[in-house]
């Protein structure tokens, strides 16, 4: 029998949450974001982005930490890599920028684990696919999702204009087909429960 990879998850109460200066979004709308992506594509080629799946547990069930912008839109912490930047080091840089404290002594020791999903953006549109369509020879973005193994205790500094939510896997999975929730989380986040189903969660209580 093939053993499933084990992921240790610690209680949400094990972690400390503080705040730091606001981190403003570069774009005020989806149209602005796609326009900026097009400009960057002309200069640098395909956009490569990395995002982190940070797991905690509440009530003996895995929860994913998501950043909430405003009252509706949620996203995984991460972002665009610099041209030629290593994926692991780039994700660590992005995580520190999004959730690391201003004091280097308090920045988590990010343990980047497995890549659990790869998504492709064929055109300058919002839709992404978990494969690159065969007729697309020049995709506009490749996004990789990595599982990040958290230590038992960490300090997260959340920008004042954002919220950090712990969302249970069942909420993502149960609501995939509800349009209002689909729009809130999007297909990339909503399908994380399926991508994590091959892992065995070790719920550690402290």
XYZ file of N, CA, C and O in Angstrom:
824
model
N 0.846 -1.202 0.000
C 0.000 0.000 0.000
C 0.877 1.246 0.000
O 1.831 1.353 0.772
N 0.560 2.174 -0.869
C 1.319 3.415 -0.960
C 0.864 4.359 0.151
O -0.331 4.628 0.318
N 1.823 4.853 0.910
C 1.508 5.749 2.022
C 1.322 7.179 1.516
O 2.067 7.651 0.668
N 0.322 7.858 2.053
C 0.090 9.253 1.695
C 1.092 10.151 2.404
O 1.472 9.884 3.545
N 1.539 11.227 1.741
C 2.412 12.184 2.420
C 1.680 12.797 3.611
O 0.485 13.073 3.542
N 2.415 12.984 4.699
C 1.820 13.501 5.931
C 2.090 15.001 6.055
O 3.215 15.464 5.825
N 1.057 15.742 6.405
C 1.182 17.176 6.643
C 0.743 17.475 8.075
O -0.395 17.171 8.453
N 1.638 18.031 8.869
C 1.290 18.428 10.226
C 0.527 19.749 10.206
O 0.965 20.706 9.564
N -0.591 19.796 10.879
C -1.344 21.052 10.984
C -1.540 21.377 12.458
O -1.891 20.505 13.255
N -1.315 22.646 12.790
C -1.385 23.089 14.179
C -2.604 23.990 14.369
O -3.100 24.597 13.410
N -3.084 24.114 15.604
C -4.274 24.943 15.854
C -4.048 26.400 15.467
O -2.951 26.942 15.630
N -5.108 27.013 14.988
C -5.056 28.431 14.651
C -4.614 29.252 15.862
O -3.914 30.251 15.721
N -5.001 28.812 17.054
C -4.666 29.537 18.284
C -3.175 29.500 18.606
O -2.707 30.241 19.473
N -2.412 28.634 17.915
C -0.959 28.566 18.139
C -0.231 29.758 17.521
O 0.916 30.025 17.865
N -0.908 30.448 16.612
C -0.256 31.505 15.851
C -0.655 32.890 16.370
O -1.752 33.091 16.885
N 0.270 33.812 16.213
C 0.046 35.187 16.648
C -0.119 36.075 15.422
O 0.649 35.957 14.461
N -1.104 36.958 15.480
C -1.399 37.820 14.336
C -1.305 39.278 14.756
O -1.923 39.699 15.732
N -0.506 40.032 14.006
C -0.383 41.459 14.232
C -0.698 42.200 12.958
O -1.209 41.629 11.987
N -0.415 43.490 12.930
C -0.682 44.297 11.737
C 0.582 45.038 11.306
O 1.549 45.142 12.070
N 0.574 45.513 10.089
C 1.649 46.365 9.578
C 1.048 47.345 8.585
O -0.168 47.335 8.343
N 1.893 48.184 8.017
C 1.402 49.231 7.131
C 0.601 48.633 5.968
O 0.863 47.504 5.545
N -0.390 49.380 5.469
C -1.213 48.871 4.369
C -0.365 48.509 3.146
O 0.659 49.133 2.878
N -0.801 47.487 2.450
C -0.150 47.088 1.195
C -1.177 47.268 0.088
O -2.076 46.461 -0.080
N -1.040 48.380 -0.616
C -2.054 48.748 -1.592
C -1.939 47.890 -2.853
O -0.846 47.549 -3.291
N -3.075 47.558 -3.400
C -3.118 46.819 -4.651
C -2.667 47.722 -5.804
O -2.978 48.919 -5.824
N -1.945 47.143 -6.767
C -1.469 47.924 -7.904
C -2.594 48.269 -8.871
O -2.476 49.213 -9.646
N -3.661 47.488 -8.824
C -4.760 47.696 -9.777
C -6.059 47.953 -9.022
O -6.317 47.344 -7.987
N -6.876 48.839 -9.550
C -8.155 49.155 -8.923
C -9.309 48.356 -9.524
O -10.417 48.393 -9.006
N -9.040 47.626 -10.591
C -10.089 46.814 -11.216
C -9.450 45.650 -11.958
O -8.238 45.623 -12.201
N -10.280 44.682 -12.324
C -9.803 43.531 -13.097
C -9.270 43.987 -14.449
O -8.233 43.499 -14.930
N -9.948 44.953 -15.060
C -9.513 45.469 -16.369
C -8.125 46.098 -16.266
O -7.275 45.899 -17.150
N -7.874 46.842 -15.189
C -6.554 47.442 -14.981
C -5.486 46.364 -14.819
O -4.371 46.490 -15.331
N -5.838 45.312 -14.082
C -4.884 44.222 -13.845
C -4.508 43.530 -15.147
O -3.333 43.240 -15.413
N -5.505 43.257 -15.981
C -5.237 42.596 -17.262
C -4.444 43.508 -18.197
O -3.576 43.042 -18.948
N -4.713 44.802 -18.136
C -3.963 45.754 -18.969
C -2.504 45.807 -18.537
O -1.596 45.830 -19.389
N -2.268 45.790 -17.221
C -0.891 45.809 -16.723
C -0.174 44.506 -17.077
O 1.013 44.492 -17.414
N -0.910 43.400 -17.021
C -0.344 42.109 -17.399
C 0.095 42.117 -18.865
O 1.152 41.574 -19.218
N -0.700 42.768 -19.708
C -0.367 42.842 -21.132
C 0.901 43.656 -21.351
O 1.776 43.273 -22.144
N 1.028 44.769 -20.640
C 2.226 45.603 -20.756
C 3.460 44.823 -20.306
O 4.508 44.828 -20.970
N 3.350 44.129 -19.170
C 4.480 43.357 -18.659
C 4.838 42.206 -19.600
O 6.007 41.849 -19.746
N 3.812 41.612 -20.221
C 4.063 40.519 -21.160
C 4.889 41.005 -22.351
O 5.806 40.304 -22.821
N 4.599 42.190 -22.830
C 5.342 42.748 -23.957
C 6.805 42.983 -23.589
O 7.700 42.878 -24.434
N 7.071 43.275 -22.323
C 8.441 43.556 -21.887
C 9.188 42.299 -21.433
O 10.382 42.152 -21.705
N 8.478 41.383 -20.755
C 9.159 40.274 -20.079
C 8.716 38.891 -20.531
O 9.305 37.897 -20.125
N 7.669 38.807 -21.350
C 7.170 37.500 -21.748
C 6.160 36.972 -20.738
O 5.582 37.726 -19.956
N 5.936 35.661 -20.755
C 4.915 35.038 -19.919
C 5.125 35.346 -18.442
O 6.230 35.260 -17.918
N 4.048 35.701 -17.788
C 4.065 35.954 -16.353
C 4.148 34.619 -15.613
O 3.419 33.666 -15.925
N 5.040 34.540 -14.641
C 5.135 33.368 -13.772
C 4.813 33.806 -12.357
O 5.450 34.727 -11.830
N 3.819 33.180 -11.758
C 3.439 33.550 -10.400
C 3.414 32.315 -9.507
O 3.246 31.181 -9.974
N 3.605 32.554 -8.212
C 3.630 31.481 -7.215
C 2.732 31.888 -6.058
O 2.693 33.057 -5.666
N 1.997 30.930 -5.517
C 1.112 31.203 -4.398
C 1.230 30.092 -3.367
O 1.588 28.952 -3.707
N 0.923 30.434 -2.118
C 1.154 29.518 -1.002
C -0.160 29.015 -0.418
O -1.115 29.779 -0.233
N -0.186 27.725 -0.114
C -1.278 27.129 0.640
C -0.779 26.965 2.068
O 0.074 26.124 2.355
N -1.289 27.806 2.965
C -0.902 27.781 4.380
C -2.035 27.114 5.152
O -3.171 27.596 5.150
N -1.730 26.023 5.825
C -2.751 25.238 6.505
C -2.654 25.363 8.021
O -1.563 25.309 8.596
N -3.812 25.537 8.648
C -3.943 25.462 10.101
C -5.132 24.539 10.368
O -5.794 24.076 9.436
N -5.398 24.271 11.628
C -6.575 23.461 11.921
C -7.425 24.096 13.009
O -6.931 24.742 13.920
N -8.729 23.942 12.829
C -9.735 24.363 13.792
C -10.777 23.258 13.858
O -11.188 22.733 12.824
N -11.194 22.866 15.067
C -12.206 21.817 15.237
C -11.799 20.532 14.504
O -12.639 19.857 13.897
N -10.509 20.267 14.529
C -9.973 19.026 13.943
C -10.210 18.932 12.435
O -10.349 17.842 11.877
N -10.208 20.094 11.765
C -10.418 20.135 10.313
C -9.462 21.159 9.703
O -9.276 22.247 10.265
N -8.847 20.832 8.561
C -7.893 21.773 7.947
C -8.569 23.052 7.461
O -9.657 23.009 6.887
N -7.909 24.168 7.696
C -8.332 25.475 7.209
C -7.187 26.094 6.414
O -6.004 25.898 6.753
N -7.523 26.848 5.380
C -6.528 27.533 4.558
C -6.555 29.018 4.884
O -7.627 29.621 5.022
N -5.370 29.621 5.019
C -5.286 31.053 5.283
C -5.372 31.816 3.966
O -4.571 31.609 3.058
N -6.370 32.700 3.869
C -6.591 33.504 2.671
C -6.575 34.979 3.039
O -7.056 35.375 4.106
N -6.038 35.792 2.143
C -6.085 37.239 2.308
C -7.371 37.761 1.673
O -7.679 37.430 0.527
N -8.103 38.562 2.427
C -9.338 39.143 1.912
C -9.139 40.616 1.609
O -8.649 41.375 2.440
N -9.520 41.000 0.390
C -9.436 42.391 -0.052
C -10.847 42.952 -0.082
O -11.712 42.412 -0.772
N -11.104 44.004 0.656
C -12.468 44.517 0.729
C -13.359 43.531 1.459
O -12.942 42.870 2.397
N -14.581 43.387 0.993
C -15.526 42.494 1.662
C -15.831 41.222 0.890
O -16.602 40.391 1.359
N -15.239 41.074 -0.284
C -15.638 39.934 -1.111
C -14.465 39.116 -1.653
O -14.458 37.897 -1.552
N -13.470 39.769 -2.208
C -12.435 39.060 -2.967
C -11.385 38.457 -2.037
O -10.861 39.134 -1.149
N -11.089 37.178 -2.240
C -10.057 36.477 -1.455
C -8.973 35.957 -2.385
O -9.237 35.602 -3.534
N -7.748 35.874 -1.860
C -6.657 35.332 -2.659
C -5.642 34.639 -1.762
O -5.568 34.898 -0.547
N -4.879 33.766 -2.365
C -3.769 33.125 -1.666
C -2.601 34.107 -1.593
O -2.394 34.904 -2.502
N -1.804 34.052 -0.517
C -0.612 34.900 -0.474
C 0.422 34.441 -1.496
O 0.634 33.248 -1.684
N 1.034 35.393 -2.176
C 2.020 35.090 -3.212
C 2.038 36.213 -4.219
O 1.654 37.343 -3.919
N 2.481 35.903 -5.431
C 2.508 36.936 -6.453
C 3.454 36.610 -7.590
O 3.915 35.472 -7.751
N 3.769 37.643 -8.370
C 4.555 37.477 -9.594
C 6.040 37.367 -9.278
O 6.572 38.098 -8.446
N 6.701 36.451 -9.962
C 8.150 36.313 -9.838
C 8.856 37.348 -10.710
O 8.342 37.766 -11.741
N 10.038 37.733 -10.288
C 10.887 38.562 -11.124
C 11.448 37.708 -12.254
O 11.568 36.481 -12.103
N 11.813 38.287 -13.389
C 12.376 37.490 -14.490
C 13.596 36.689 -14.024
O 14.524 37.243 -13.443
N 13.548 35.374 -14.239
C 14.670 34.519 -13.873
C 14.746 34.148 -12.409
O 15.666 33.417 -11.993
N 13.790 34.599 -11.596
C 13.839 34.334 -10.153
C 13.471 32.887 -9.847
O 12.570 32.313 -10.455
N 14.171 32.286 -8.896
C 13.868 30.931 -8.442
C 12.481 30.890 -7.796
O 12.126 31.777 -7.024
N 11.715 29.848 -8.115
C 10.340 29.768 -7.624
C 10.264 29.741 -6.100
O 9.444 30.443 -5.488
N 11.118 28.933 -5.473
C 11.069 28.783 -4.010
C 11.476 30.085 -3.326
O 10.796 30.573 -2.412
N 12.585 30.666 -3.782
C 13.052 31.910 -3.172
C 12.067 33.048 -3.453
O 11.840 33.913 -2.599
N 11.481 33.041 -4.630
C 10.501 34.061 -4.969
C 9.263 33.964 -4.099
O 8.715 34.991 -3.659
N 8.811 32.736 -3.818
C 7.636 32.573 -2.959
C 7.960 33.006 -1.528
O 7.127 33.648 -0.869
N 9.146 32.691 -1.060
C 9.544 33.150 0.271
C 9.544 34.676 0.336
O 9.091 35.274 1.323
N 10.048 35.309 -0.711
C 10.072 36.778 -0.766
C 8.658 37.345 -0.726
O 8.376 38.303 0.014
N 7.774 36.735 -1.497
C 6.400 37.209 -1.544
C 5.676 36.991 -0.217
O 4.901 37.840 0.239
N 5.910 35.851 0.414
C 5.270 35.572 1.701
C 5.738 36.559 2.768
O 4.943 37.039 3.579
N 7.031 36.858 2.756
C 7.557 37.820 3.724
C 6.974 39.197 3.468
O 6.617 39.925 4.399
N 6.834 39.560 2.193
C 6.249 40.849 1.845
C 4.791 40.937 2.285
O 4.343 41.966 2.805
N 4.041 39.834 2.109
C 2.617 39.845 2.424
C 2.341 39.656 3.918
O 1.454 40.312 4.482
N 3.088 38.750 4.581
C 2.727 38.354 5.939
C 3.872 38.423 6.943
O 3.669 38.112 8.111
N 5.071 38.781 6.497
C 6.207 38.833 7.404
C 6.234 40.126 8.206
O 5.808 41.183 7.729
N 6.739 40.040 9.422
C 6.875 41.230 10.264
C 8.000 42.110 9.742
O 8.871 41.662 8.994
N 7.981 43.371 10.150
C 9.047 44.290 9.748
C 10.375 43.933 10.400
O 11.435 44.263 9.891
N 10.313 43.253 11.530
C 11.527 42.811 12.217
C 11.979 41.467 11.652
O 11.222 40.482 11.687
N 13.205 41.376 11.117
C 13.680 40.107 10.541
C 13.628 38.947 11.535
O 13.442 37.793 11.139
N 13.757 39.239 12.826
C 13.762 38.179 13.835
C 12.406 37.493 13.948
O 12.316 36.360 14.434
N 11.346 38.176 13.513
C 9.999 37.629 13.640
C 9.470 37.018 12.344
O 8.380 36.459 12.324
N 10.239 37.121 11.266
C 9.780 36.579 9.978
C 9.793 35.046 10.032
O 10.792 34.447 10.431
N 8.683 34.394 9.676
C 8.643 32.925 9.703
C 9.713 32.291 8.810
O 10.121 32.871 7.799
N 10.157 31.120 9.224
C 11.087 30.336 8.406
C 10.235 29.518 7.430
O 9.850 28.393 7.716
N 9.942 30.133 6.299
C 9.016 29.509 5.348
C 9.570 28.185 4.829
O 10.615 28.147 4.193
N 8.864 27.102 5.079
C 9.260 25.779 4.591
C 8.385 25.431 3.384
O 7.260 24.952 3.535
N 8.921 25.695 2.201
C 8.146 25.483 0.968
C 8.171 23.995 0.617
O 9.232 23.384 0.498
N 6.986 23.428 0.452
C 6.875 22.002 0.158
C 6.517 21.729 -1.291
O 7.012 22.391 -2.210
N 5.619 20.790 -1.465
C 5.283 20.303 -2.799
C 4.501 21.318 -3.624
O 3.713 22.092 -3.101
N 4.729 21.260 -4.926
C 3.874 21.979 -5.862
C 2.643 21.104 -6.081
O 2.766 19.976 -6.561
N 1.458 21.606 -5.711
C 0.259 20.773 -5.775
C -0.632 21.092 -6.975
O -1.566 20.342 -7.265
N -0.363 22.204 -7.659
C -1.195 22.539 -8.821
C -0.473 23.536 -9.716
O 0.316 24.355 -9.240
N -0.745 23.441 -11.010
C -0.247 24.404 -11.990
C -1.428 24.858 -12.834
O -2.183 24.031 -13.368
N -1.597 26.177 -12.940
C -2.686 26.761 -13.700
C -2.124 27.632 -14.826
O -1.063 28.233 -14.675
N -2.881 27.697 -15.916
C -2.431 28.445 -17.095
C -3.474 29.481 -17.497
O -4.672 29.214 -17.455
N -2.987 30.646 -17.915
C -3.844 31.693 -18.460
C -3.522 31.805 -19.955
O -2.468 32.327 -20.325
N -4.408 31.314 -20.833
C -4.105 31.316 -22.271
C -4.065 32.715 -22.876
O -3.259 33.000 -23.759
N -4.967 33.598 -22.408
C -5.103 34.927 -23.001
C -5.180 35.982 -21.900
O -5.149 35.661 -20.713
N -5.258 37.217 -22.286
C -5.387 38.294 -21.311
C -6.838 38.390 -20.846
O -7.539 39.377 -21.082
N -7.284 37.334 -20.186
C -8.631 37.223 -19.660
C -8.556 36.629 -18.262
O -7.513 36.140 -17.834
N -9.676 36.672 -17.542
C -9.654 36.193 -16.155
C -9.598 34.672 -16.060
O -9.100 34.136 -15.076
N -10.090 33.967 -17.061
C -10.201 32.514 -16.965
C -8.832 31.837 -17.021
O -7.961 32.214 -17.806
N -8.668 30.827 -16.126
C -7.445 30.020 -16.110
C -7.839 28.547 -16.147
O -8.949 28.168 -15.770
N -6.900 27.715 -16.614
C -7.149 26.283 -16.743
C -6.052 25.491 -16.031
O -4.901 25.934 -15.997
N -6.398 24.285 -15.513
C -5.363 23.434 -14.897
C -4.577 22.637 -15.943
O -4.015 21.589 -15.666
N -4.528 23.133 -17.146
C -3.764 22.578 -18.259
C -3.616 23.700 -19.271
O -4.373 24.684 -19.251
N -2.665 23.555 -20.173
C -2.518 24.549 -21.228
C -3.232 24.019 -22.472
O -2.866 22.962 -22.996
N -4.281 24.714 -22.935
C -5.000 24.236 -24.116
C -4.052 23.985 -25.291
O -3.112 24.756 -25.503
N -4.261 22.896 -26.034
C -3.303 22.491 -27.075
C -3.087 23.509 -28.191
O -2.035 23.525 -28.813
N -4.071 24.368 -28.426
C -3.917 25.336 -29.510
C -3.184 26.600 -29.058
O -2.908 27.480 -29.876
N -2.860 26.673 -27.752
C -2.186 27.860 -27.219
C -0.676 27.617 -27.215
O -0.180 26.720 -26.532
N 0.045 28.385 -27.993
C 1.508 28.237 -28.049
C 2.233 29.283 -27.201
O 3.396 29.103 -26.858
N 1.529 30.356 -26.858
C 2.149 31.414 -26.050
C 1.204 31.829 -24.912
O 0.548 32.871 -24.975
N 1.129 30.974 -23.874
C 0.267 31.331 -22.742
C 0.770 32.615 -22.074
O 1.951 32.942 -22.133
N -0.143 33.312 -21.437
C 0.193 34.613 -20.860
C 0.630 34.511 -19.405
O 1.290 35.407 -18.882
N 0.236 33.419 -18.725
C 0.655 33.253 -17.325
C 0.686 31.780 -16.948
O -0.151 30.997 -17.392
N 1.668 31.431 -16.123
C 1.731 30.116 -15.487
C 1.762 30.355 -13.975
O 2.635 31.067 -13.471
N 0.780 29.797 -13.282
C 0.682 29.983 -11.832
C 0.873 28.646 -11.122
O 0.213 27.660 -11.469
N 1.778 28.604 -10.154
C 2.028 27.374 -9.397
C 1.640 27.568 -7.934
O 1.962 28.591 -7.332
N 0.956 26.560 -7.393
C 0.550 26.574 -5.997
C 1.422 25.604 -5.205
O 1.548 24.428 -5.578
N 2.015 26.104 -4.143
C 2.890 25.295 -3.307
C 2.298 25.128 -1.913
O 1.748 26.075 -1.341
N 2.433 23.920 -1.372
C 2.075 23.680 0.021
C 3.222 24.179 0.895
O 4.384 23.859 0.642
N 2.904 24.997 1.890
C 3.929 25.530 2.790
C 3.718 24.911 4.171
O 2.617 24.987 4.732
N 4.760 24.284 4.697
C 4.676 23.609 5.993
C 4.976 24.615 7.102
O 6.112 25.095 7.223
N 3.967 24.933 7.897
C 4.136 25.904 8.972
C 4.682 25.234 10.227
O 4.369 24.079 10.518
N 5.485 25.986 10.953
C 5.957 25.523 12.251
C 4.823 25.649 13.268
O 3.774 26.225 12.992
N 5.074 25.133 14.463
C 4.024 25.111 15.482
C 3.601 26.510 15.900
O 2.420 26.765 16.158
N 4.554 27.432 15.953
C 4.241 28.800 16.355
C 4.894 29.770 15.377
O 6.077 29.647 15.075
N 4.116 30.725 14.901
C 4.625 31.749 13.999
C 3.919 33.068 14.302
O 2.849 33.099 14.915
N 4.545 34.147 13.834
C 3.932 35.473 13.937
C 3.661 35.980 12.530
O 4.566 36.023 11.692
N 2.418 36.337 12.262
C 2.048 36.873 10.961
C 1.659 38.342 11.115
O 0.860 38.689 11.990
N 2.218 39.180 10.271
C 1.874 40.600 10.263
C 1.008 40.867 9.034
O 1.471 40.742 7.902
N -0.239 41.225 9.267
C -1.207 41.399 8.187
C -1.330 42.883 7.845
O -1.548 43.704 8.744
N -1.170 43.261 6.570
C -1.374 44.670 6.194
C -2.735 45.177 6.664
O -3.731 44.455 6.598
N -2.766 46.408 7.134
C -3.976 46.948 7.764
C -5.172 47.010 6.829
O -6.320 47.014 7.286
N -4.933 47.058 5.533
C -6.056 47.136 4.594
C -6.551 45.760 4.140
O -7.447 45.664 3.302
N -5.967 44.705 4.692
C -6.370 43.347 4.338
C -6.811 42.582 5.579
O -6.495 42.962 6.706
N -7.549 41.503 5.361
C -7.908 40.593 6.443
C -7.315 39.222 6.132
O -7.214 38.835 4.960
N -6.922 38.506 7.182
C -6.445 37.140 7.000
C -7.504 36.202 7.553
O -7.817 36.230 8.746
N -8.083 35.389 6.662
C -9.167 34.487 7.037
C -8.675 33.047 7.067
O -7.834 32.653 6.260
N -9.213 32.261 7.994
C -8.981 30.820 8.022
C -10.252 30.158 7.503
O -11.280 30.146 8.184
N -10.206 29.634 6.282
C -11.394 29.085 5.621
C -11.298 27.560 5.597
O -10.312 27.008 5.112
N -12.319 26.863 6.113
C -12.276 25.395 6.136
C -12.377 24.794 4.742
O -13.042 25.350 3.854
N -11.718 23.651 4.570
C -11.763 22.989 3.262
C -13.195 22.677 2.843
O -13.538 22.777 1.662
N -14.046 22.299 3.816
C -15.406 21.924 3.438
C -16.179 23.109 2.855
O -17.043 22.928 2.002
N -15.861 24.328 3.304
C -16.556 25.493 2.747
C -16.174 25.706 1.286
O -17.020 26.013 0.448
N -14.897 25.497 0.981
C -14.456 25.644 -0.405
C -15.092 24.573 -1.284
O -15.616 24.853 -2.360
N -15.071 23.330 -0.795
C -15.561 22.221 -1.611
C -17.081 22.220 -1.732
O -17.624 22.040 -2.829
N -17.785 22.434 -0.622
C -19.244 22.365 -0.633
C -19.871 23.447 -1.491
O -20.995 23.299 -1.965
N -19.151 24.544 -1.669
C -19.758 25.697 -2.332
C -19.219 25.952 -3.730
O -19.485 27.005 -4.307
N -18.464 25.004 -4.280
C -17.878 25.214 -5.607
C -18.941 25.566 -6.634
O -18.739 26.423 -7.491
N -20.101 24.928 -6.521
C -21.126 25.116 -7.556
C -22.081 26.266 -7.257
O -23.013 26.514 -8.016
N -21.861 26.962 -6.146
C -22.691 28.136 -5.858
C -22.010 29.361 -6.461
O -20.891 29.694 -6.118
N -22.700 30.014 -7.344
C -22.087 31.079 -8.136
C -21.499 32.190 -7.274
O -20.411 32.684 -7.538
N -22.203 32.586 -6.208
C -21.707 33.706 -5.414
C -20.398 33.356 -4.726
O -19.494 34.179 -4.609
N -20.257 32.099 -4.283
C -19.022 31.691 -3.629
C -17.928 31.433 -4.659
O -16.772 31.741 -4.453
N -18.327 30.877 -5.799
C -17.368 30.656 -6.879
C -16.704 31.968 -7.280
O -15.518 32.028 -7.536
N -17.503 33.017 -7.320
C -16.957 34.319 -7.681
C -16.051 34.857 -6.569
O -15.095 35.551 -6.832
N -16.372 34.509 -5.333
C -15.574 34.999 -4.210
C -14.201 34.332 -4.170
O -13.193 34.984 -4.004
N -14.194 33.010 -4.310
C -12.936 32.272 -4.200
C -12.283 32.005 -5.558
O -11.060 31.937 -5.651
N -13.090 31.798 -6.581
C -12.545 31.479 -7.887
C -12.164 30.010 -7.991
O -11.982 29.322 -6.989
N -12.023 29.498 -9.213
C -11.754 28.064 -9.412
C -10.404 27.612 -8.877
O -10.255 26.465 -8.465
N -9.402 28.487 -8.869
C -8.068 28.083 -8.386
C -8.129 27.718 -6.908
O -7.623 26.676 -6.477
N -8.791 28.554 -6.112
C -8.887 28.293 -4.674
C -9.936 27.219 -4.381
O -9.732 26.355 -3.510
N -11.047 27.229 -5.110
C -12.141 26.289 -4.833
C -11.753 24.834 -5.055
O -12.360 23.932 -4.473
N -10.750 24.584 -5.889
C -10.356 23.198 -6.177
C -9.186 22.722 -5.306
O -8.730 21.591 -5.465
N -8.735 23.542 -4.373
C -7.637 23.124 -3.487
C -7.983 21.864 -2.684
O -7.124 20.990 -2.510
N -9.225 21.715 -2.173
C -9.524 20.469 -1.433
C -9.238 19.202 -2.236
O -8.721 18.218 -1.687
N -9.552 19.207 -3.526
C -9.249 18.032 -4.348
C -7.739 17.827 -4.472
O -7.249 16.698 -4.422
N -7.004 18.922 -4.628
C -5.556 18.813 -4.786
C -4.877 18.305 -3.511
O -3.825 17.659 -3.570
N -5.492 18.575 -2.360
C -4.907 18.156 -1.086
C -5.393 16.782 -0.633
O -4.954 16.286 0.402
N -6.297 16.170 -1.404
C -6.906 14.916 -0.945
C -5.902 13.765 -0.848
O -6.165 12.776 -0.162
N -4.768 13.882 -1.508
C -3.774 12.803 -1.448
C -2.904 12.880 -0.200
O -2.116 11.975 0.069
N -3.045 13.955 0.572
C -2.248 14.113 1.776
C -2.994 13.587 2.999
O -4.222 13.610 3.058
N -2.223 13.135 3.964
C -2.785 12.743 5.261
C -2.488 13.871 6.251
O -1.340 14.237 6.460
N -3.527 14.411 6.856
C -3.353 15.518 7.793
C -3.182 14.979 9.212
O -4.012 14.221 9.703
N -2.093 15.397 9.820
C -1.822 15.035 11.202
C -2.209 16.217 12.083
O -1.497 17.216 12.165
N -3.390 16.131 12.699
C -3.903 17.233 13.511
C -3.213 17.242 14.866
O -3.446 16.368 15.708
N -2.358 18.210 15.055
C -1.601 18.291 16.307
C -2.262 19.304 17.214
O -2.484 20.459 16.834
N -2.579 18.898 18.423
C -3.156 19.796 19.413
C -2.069 20.165 20.423
O -1.218 19.342 20.761
N -2.080 21.408 20.861
C -1.047 21.872 21.798
C -1.671 22.220 23.140
O -2.878 22.365 23.252
